[in-house]
């Protein structure tokens, strides 16, 4: 059976609200998200956590709240209980999840979408999460990892503690020093609000009539079948101190003309001899490259697989979305953030 698309639909609804649409979201989307939240929780009876993750579950609650939709108390208490018992770590970075849940709690409490007693519990839980994130800050100012740091900063901003919380200034400094790491649309969406002193909660109270209305919708059609093939040069680089040889892989890969970068990787893995291997992790933003040629990007080593097109241009899309041109050279580089 297919797992619920809780996180993906939640992100879509958050983005939809941020564009100031002329009307409320289609009722079917809200209904689907509520359905996904219920389906997602079926996993807790077997695994002790949602089928997806508490991160995606929290995103779902946050998206409904931002659209001023009420959420059943039982749904909220599932997250409260998980936070209270320290179970938010399943399915990814704990800081990411704690931050998303704290934003959801703050949104529900401020939006007066819950009863007074529950609102008080949510306020306490959000402050507890904020303190926890401040305590996990490293000496370099990063909270969790560089990609979870914007989430933590959003919590400080949403709760109005950025002036009194020393961790805020240190984390913002670390973020500004590492902006080069935010090269995809998904990661930019997390960091841009923070750079403008905002959080995702602010889109719940946007006065859309005051917006300049400069956004124009894009009609994105699914890629059509393109006849023929294209050749892509696939390069894997691993600089010092992790590897002695900079270039670990360099080979031409023949793929269909409409192939994505992910298709290129699968085609390379199928070539004889089978010396190219890679691994990905599913996220709400799509598959994320985690391992190439047995080399794993690890948070504790502060590295990640950077995607570039030659000679040195970072890609603005993920591996499933980017479609290289014929003759293009793609570089997978183990990089430090």
C-alpha positions as CSV (number, residue, x, y, z in Angstrom):
1,X,0.0,0.0,0.0
2,X,1.1,3.5,-0.7
3,X,2.1,5.7,2.3
4,X,0.3,8.9,2.9
5,X,1.8,12.0,1.3
6,X,1.4,14.1,4.4
7,X,4.5,16.2,4.2
8,X,4.3,16.8,0.4
9,X,0.6,18.0,0.6
10,X,1.4,20.1,3.7
11,X,4.3,21.9,2.0
12,X,2.0,22.5,-1.1
13,X,-0.7,24.1,1.1
14,X,1.9,26.2,2.9
15,X,3.2,27.5,-0.4
16,X,-0.3,28.0,-1.7
17,X,-1.1,30.3,1.3
18,X,2.1,32.2,0.8
19,X,1.1,33.2,-2.7
20,X,-2.0,34.9,-1.6
21,X,-4.5,33.0,-3.7
22,X,-7.7,34.7,-4.7
23,X,-9.8,32.1,-2.9
24,X,-9.5,29.5,-0.2
25,X,-7.7,26.3,-1.1
26,X,-10.0,23.6,-2.6
27,X,-11.8,21.9,0.1
28,X,-10.7,18.6,-1.3
29,X,-7.0,19.4,-0.5
30,X,-7.8,20.2,3.2
31,X,-9.9,17.0,3.4
32,X,-7.1,15.0,1.9
33,X,-4.6,16.4,4.4
34,X,-6.9,15.6,7.3
35,X,-7.3,12.1,5.9
36,X,-3.5,11.7,5.5
37,X,-3.1,12.7,9.2
38,X,-5.4,9.9,10.2
39,X,-3.9,7.3,7.8
40,X,-0.4,8.4,8.8
41,X,-1.1,7.6,12.5
42,X,-2.1,4.0,11.8
43,X,1.6,3.3,11.9
44,X,1.8,4.3,15.6
45,X,-0.2,1.2,16.5
46,X,2.5,-1.0,14.9
47,X,5.7,1.0,15.0
48,X,5.1,3.6,17.8
49,X,5.4,6.5,15.3
50,X,3.5,7.7,12.2
51,X,4.0,5.8,8.9
52,X,6.0,8.8,7.6
53,X,7.5,10.7,10.5
54,X,6.6,13.1,13.3
55,X,8.2,15.8,11.1
56,X,5.7,15.2,8.3
57,X,2.9,14.9,10.8
58,X,3.8,18.2,12.4
59,X,4.0,19.8,8.9
60,X,0.4,18.6,8.3
61,X,-0.9,20.2,11.5
62,X,1.0,23.4,10.8
63,X,-0.4,23.7,7.2
64,X,-4.0,23.2,8.4
65,X,-3.4,25.9,11.1
66,X,-1.9,28.4,8.7
67,X,-5.1,28.0,6.6
68,X,-7.2,28.6,9.8
69,X,-8.6,25.1,9.8
70,X,-9.4,23.4,13.1
71,X,-7.6,20.2,14.0
72,X,-9.1,17.5,16.2
73,X,-7.7,17.6,19.8
74,X,-6.7,14.0,19.5
75,X,-4.4,14.8,16.5
76,X,-2.7,17.6,18.5
77,X,-2.3,15.4,21.6
78,X,-0.5,12.8,19.6
79,X,2.3,15.3,19.0
80,X,2.2,16.6,22.5
81,X,2.6,13.0,23.9
82,X,5.4,12.3,21.4
83,X,7.3,15.4,22.4
84,X,6.7,14.8,26.2
85,X,8.2,11.3,25.9
86,X,11.1,12.3,23.6
87,X,9.8,10.4,20.6
88,X,10.2,13.1,17.9
89,X,13.5,11.8,16.7
90,X,12.1,9.2,14.3
91,X,12.5,9.8,10.6
92,X,15.2,12.5,10.5
93,X,16.9,15.2,12.4
94,X,15.4,15.8,15.9
95,X,15.8,19.6,15.6
96,X,13.9,19.8,12.4
97,X,11.0,17.9,13.9
98,X,11.0,19.7,17.2
99,X,10.9,23.0,15.4
100,X,8.1,22.1,13.1
101,X,6.1,20.8,16.0
102,X,6.8,23.9,18.0
103,X,5.7,26.1,15.1
104,X,2.5,24.1,14.8
105,X,1.8,24.4,18.6
106,X,2.4,28.2,18.5
107,X,0.2,28.6,15.5
108,X,-2.7,26.7,17.1
109,X,-2.3,28.6,20.4
110,X,-2.1,32.1,18.8
111,X,-4.8,31.4,16.3
112,X,-7.2,30.5,19.1
113,X,-8.1,27.3,17.3
114,X,-8.0,25.2,20.5
115,X,-9.6,25.5,23.9
116,X,-7.9,27.5,26.7
117,X,-6.6,24.5,28.7
118,X,-5.0,22.9,25.6
119,X,-3.6,26.3,24.5
120,X,-1.7,26.6,27.8
121,X,-0.2,23.2,27.3
122,X,0.8,24.0,23.7
123,X,2.5,27.2,24.9
124,X,4.5,25.4,27.5
125,X,5.5,22.7,25.0
126,X,6.6,25.2,22.5
127,X,8.8,27.0,25.0
128,X,10.2,23.6,26.1
129,X,11.2,22.9,22.5
130,X,12.8,26.3,22.1
131,X,14.9,25.8,25.2
132,X,15.9,22.3,24.0
133,X,17.1,23.7,20.7
134,X,19.1,26.4,22.3
135,X,20.8,23.8,24.5
136,X,21.8,21.6,21.5
137,X,23.6,24.5,19.8
138,X,27.2,23.7,19.0
139,X,30.2,26.0,19.6
140,X,30.0,27.0,15.9
141,X,26.5,28.3,16.4
142,X,24.8,25.6,14.4
143,X,21.7,24.0,15.9
144,X,21.5,20.3,14.8
145,X,23.0,20.8,11.4
146,X,23.2,23.6,8.9
147,X,19.8,22.7,7.3
148,X,18.0,22.4,10.6
149,X,19.3,25.7,11.9
150,X,16.8,27.8,9.9
151,X,14.0,25.8,11.4
152,X,15.3,26.6,14.9
153,X,15.6,30.3,14.0
154,X,12.0,30.3,12.8
155,X,10.9,29.1,16.2
156,X,12.8,31.9,18.0
157,X,11.3,34.4,15.6
158,X,7.8,33.0,15.9
159,X,8.0,33.1,19.7
160,X,9.5,36.5,19.9
161,X,12.6,35.4,21.8
162,X,15.2,36.4,19.2
163,X,16.2,39.4,21.3
164,X,16.5,37.6,24.6
165,X,17.9,34.3,23.3
166,X,21.7,34.3,22.9
167,X,21.5,31.2,20.6
168,X,19.6,33.3,18.0
169,X,22.5,35.7,17.2
170,X,25.1,32.9,17.1
171,X,22.9,30.7,14.9
172,X,22.2,33.6,12.5
173,X,25.9,34.2,12.2
174,X,26.5,30.6,11.4
175,X,23.7,30.7,8.8
176,X,25.1,33.7,7.1
177,X,28.5,32.1,6.9
178,X,27.1,28.9,5.2
179,X,24.5,30.4,2.8
180,X,26.3,28.6,-0.1
181,X,24.9,25.3,1.3
182,X,21.3,26.3,0.5
183,X,21.4,25.7,-3.3
184,X,18.0,24.0,-3.9
185,X,14.5,25.5,-3.9
186,X,13.5,23.3,-0.9
187,X,16.4,24.5,1.3
188,X,16.0,28.1,0.1
189,X,12.3,28.0,1.2
190,X,13.5,27.3,4.7
191,X,16.2,29.9,4.9
192,X,14.6,32.9,3.1
193,X,11.9,33.7,5.7
194,X,14.6,33.8,8.4
195,X,16.7,36.2,6.4
196,X,13.7,38.5,6.3
197,X,13.0,38.1,10.0
198,X,9.9,36.0,9.4
199,X,8.7,32.5,10.1
200,X,6.1,30.2,8.4
201,X,3.6,31.5,11.0
202,X,3.6,34.9,9.4
203,X,1.8,33.6,6.3
204,X,-1.2,32.9,8.4
205,X,-1.7,36.6,9.1
206,X,-0.6,38.0,5.8
207,X,-2.7,41.0,4.5
208,X,-2.9,39.9,1.0
209,X,-4.7,43.0,-0.2
210,X,-1.6,45.0,0.7
211,X,0.7,42.7,-1.4
212,X,2.0,44.2,-4.7
213,X,0.7,41.2,-6.6
214,X,3.9,40.7,-8.6
215,X,3.7,36.9,-8.5
216,X,2.6,35.3,-11.7
217,X,1.6,31.7,-11.7
218,X,3.6,29.3,-13.8
219,X,1.8,26.7,-15.8
220,X,4.2,23.8,-15.2
221,X,3.3,20.9,-17.5
222,X,4.6,17.4,-16.9
223,X,7.6,16.7,-19.1
224,X,6.6,15.3,-22.4
225,X,8.3,12.3,-24.0
226,X,11.2,13.5,-26.0
227,X,12.4,11.1,-28.7
228,X,16.0,10.1,-28.8
229,X,18.8,10.0,-26.3
230,X,21.4,12.3,-24.8
231,X,24.9,11.8,-23.3
232,X,25.8,13.1,-19.9
233,X,29.3,13.1,-18.4
234,X,29.0,11.9,-14.8
235,X,31.8,12.9,-12.4
236,X,32.2,12.0,-8.7
237,X,34.6,14.2,-6.7
238,X,35.9,13.6,-3.2
239,X,38.4,16.2,-2.1
240,X,40.8,16.0,0.9
241,X,40.6,15.3,3.8
242,X,38.1,12.5,3.0
243,X,39.8,11.0,-0.1
244,X,43.3,10.8,-1.6
245,X,42.0,11.0,-5.2
246,X,39.9,14.0,-6.1
247,X,38.1,12.3,-9.0
248,X,36.6,8.9,-8.1
249,X,34.4,8.4,-11.2
250,X,34.3,9.9,-14.6
251,X,32.2,8.3,-17.3
252,X,29.8,9.0,-20.2
253,X,26.3,7.9,-19.5
254,X,23.7,7.4,-22.3
255,X,20.1,8.1,-21.2
256,X,16.7,9.0,-22.8
257,X,16.4,12.6,-23.9
258,X,13.9,13.5,-21.1
259,X,15.9,11.8,-18.3
260,X,16.4,13.5,-14.9
261,X,19.6,13.4,-12.9
262,X,18.2,10.6,-10.9
263,X,17.7,8.6,-14.2
264,X,21.3,9.3,-15.0
265,X,22.4,7.8,-11.7
266,X,20.3,4.7,-12.3
267,X,21.7,4.3,-15.8
268,X,25.2,4.7,-14.5
269,X,24.5,2.0,-11.8
270,X,23.4,-0.4,-14.6
271,X,26.6,0.0,-16.7
272,X,29.2,-2.8,-16.8
273,X,31.2,-3.2,-14.7
274,X,28.7,-2.4,-11.9
275,X,31.1,-0.1,-10.1
276,X,28.8,2.9,-9.6
277,X,26.5,2.7,-6.6
278,X,24.4,5.3,-4.8
279,X,21.7,5.6,-2.2
280,X,19.0,8.2,-1.5
281,X,16.7,9.1,1.3
282,X,13.0,10.0,0.7
283,X,12.0,13.4,2.0
284,X,8.9,15.6,1.6
285,X,11.0,17.6,-1.0
286,X,11.9,14.5,-3.0
287,X,14.8,12.0,-2.9
288,X,17.9,13.3,-1.3
289,X,21.3,11.9,-2.3
290,X,23.0,10.4,0.8
291,X,25.7,8.0,-0.5
292,X,27.8,7.6,-3.6
293,X,30.4,4.9,-4.3
294,X,30.1,3.8,-0.6
295,X,30.8,7.3,0.7
296,X,28.1,8.5,3.0
297,X,27.4,12.1,3.7
298,X,27.2,12.3,7.5
299,X,25.9,15.1,9.8
300,X,28.6,14.6,12.4
301,X,31.3,15.1,9.7
302,X,29.5,18.2,8.4
303,X,29.5,17.0,4.8
304,X,26.9,16.5,2.1
305,X,26.7,15.5,-1.6
306,X,26.7,18.7,-3.6
307,X,25.2,18.7,-7.1
308,X,26.9,20.8,-9.7
309,X,27.0,21.3,-13.4
310,X,30.5,21.9,-14.9
311,X,32.5,23.8,-14.3
312,X,31.3,24.8,-10.8
313,X,27.6,25.8,-10.9
314,X,25.4,24.4,-8.0
315,X,22.1,23.0,-9.2
316,X,19.0,24.8,-8.0
317,X,16.9,21.6,-8.1
318,X,17.0,18.1,-6.6
319,X,18.1,14.9,-8.4
320,X,14.6,13.9,-9.4
321,X,13.7,17.4,-10.9
322,X,16.9,18.5,-12.7
323,X,17.1,17.4,-16.4
324,X,20.6,17.8,-17.8
325,X,21.2,18.8,-21.4
326,X,22.9,16.7,-24.0
327,X,26.7,16.9,-23.5
328,X,26.4,18.4,-20.0
329,X,28.9,17.4,-17.3
330,X,27.3,16.7,-13.9
331,X,29.5,16.6,-10.8
332,X,28.6,14.9,-7.5
333,X,31.0,16.5,-5.0
334,X,31.4,15.5,-1.3
335,X,31.4,19.0,0.3
336,X,31.6,20.5,3.7
337,X,29.0,22.8,5.1
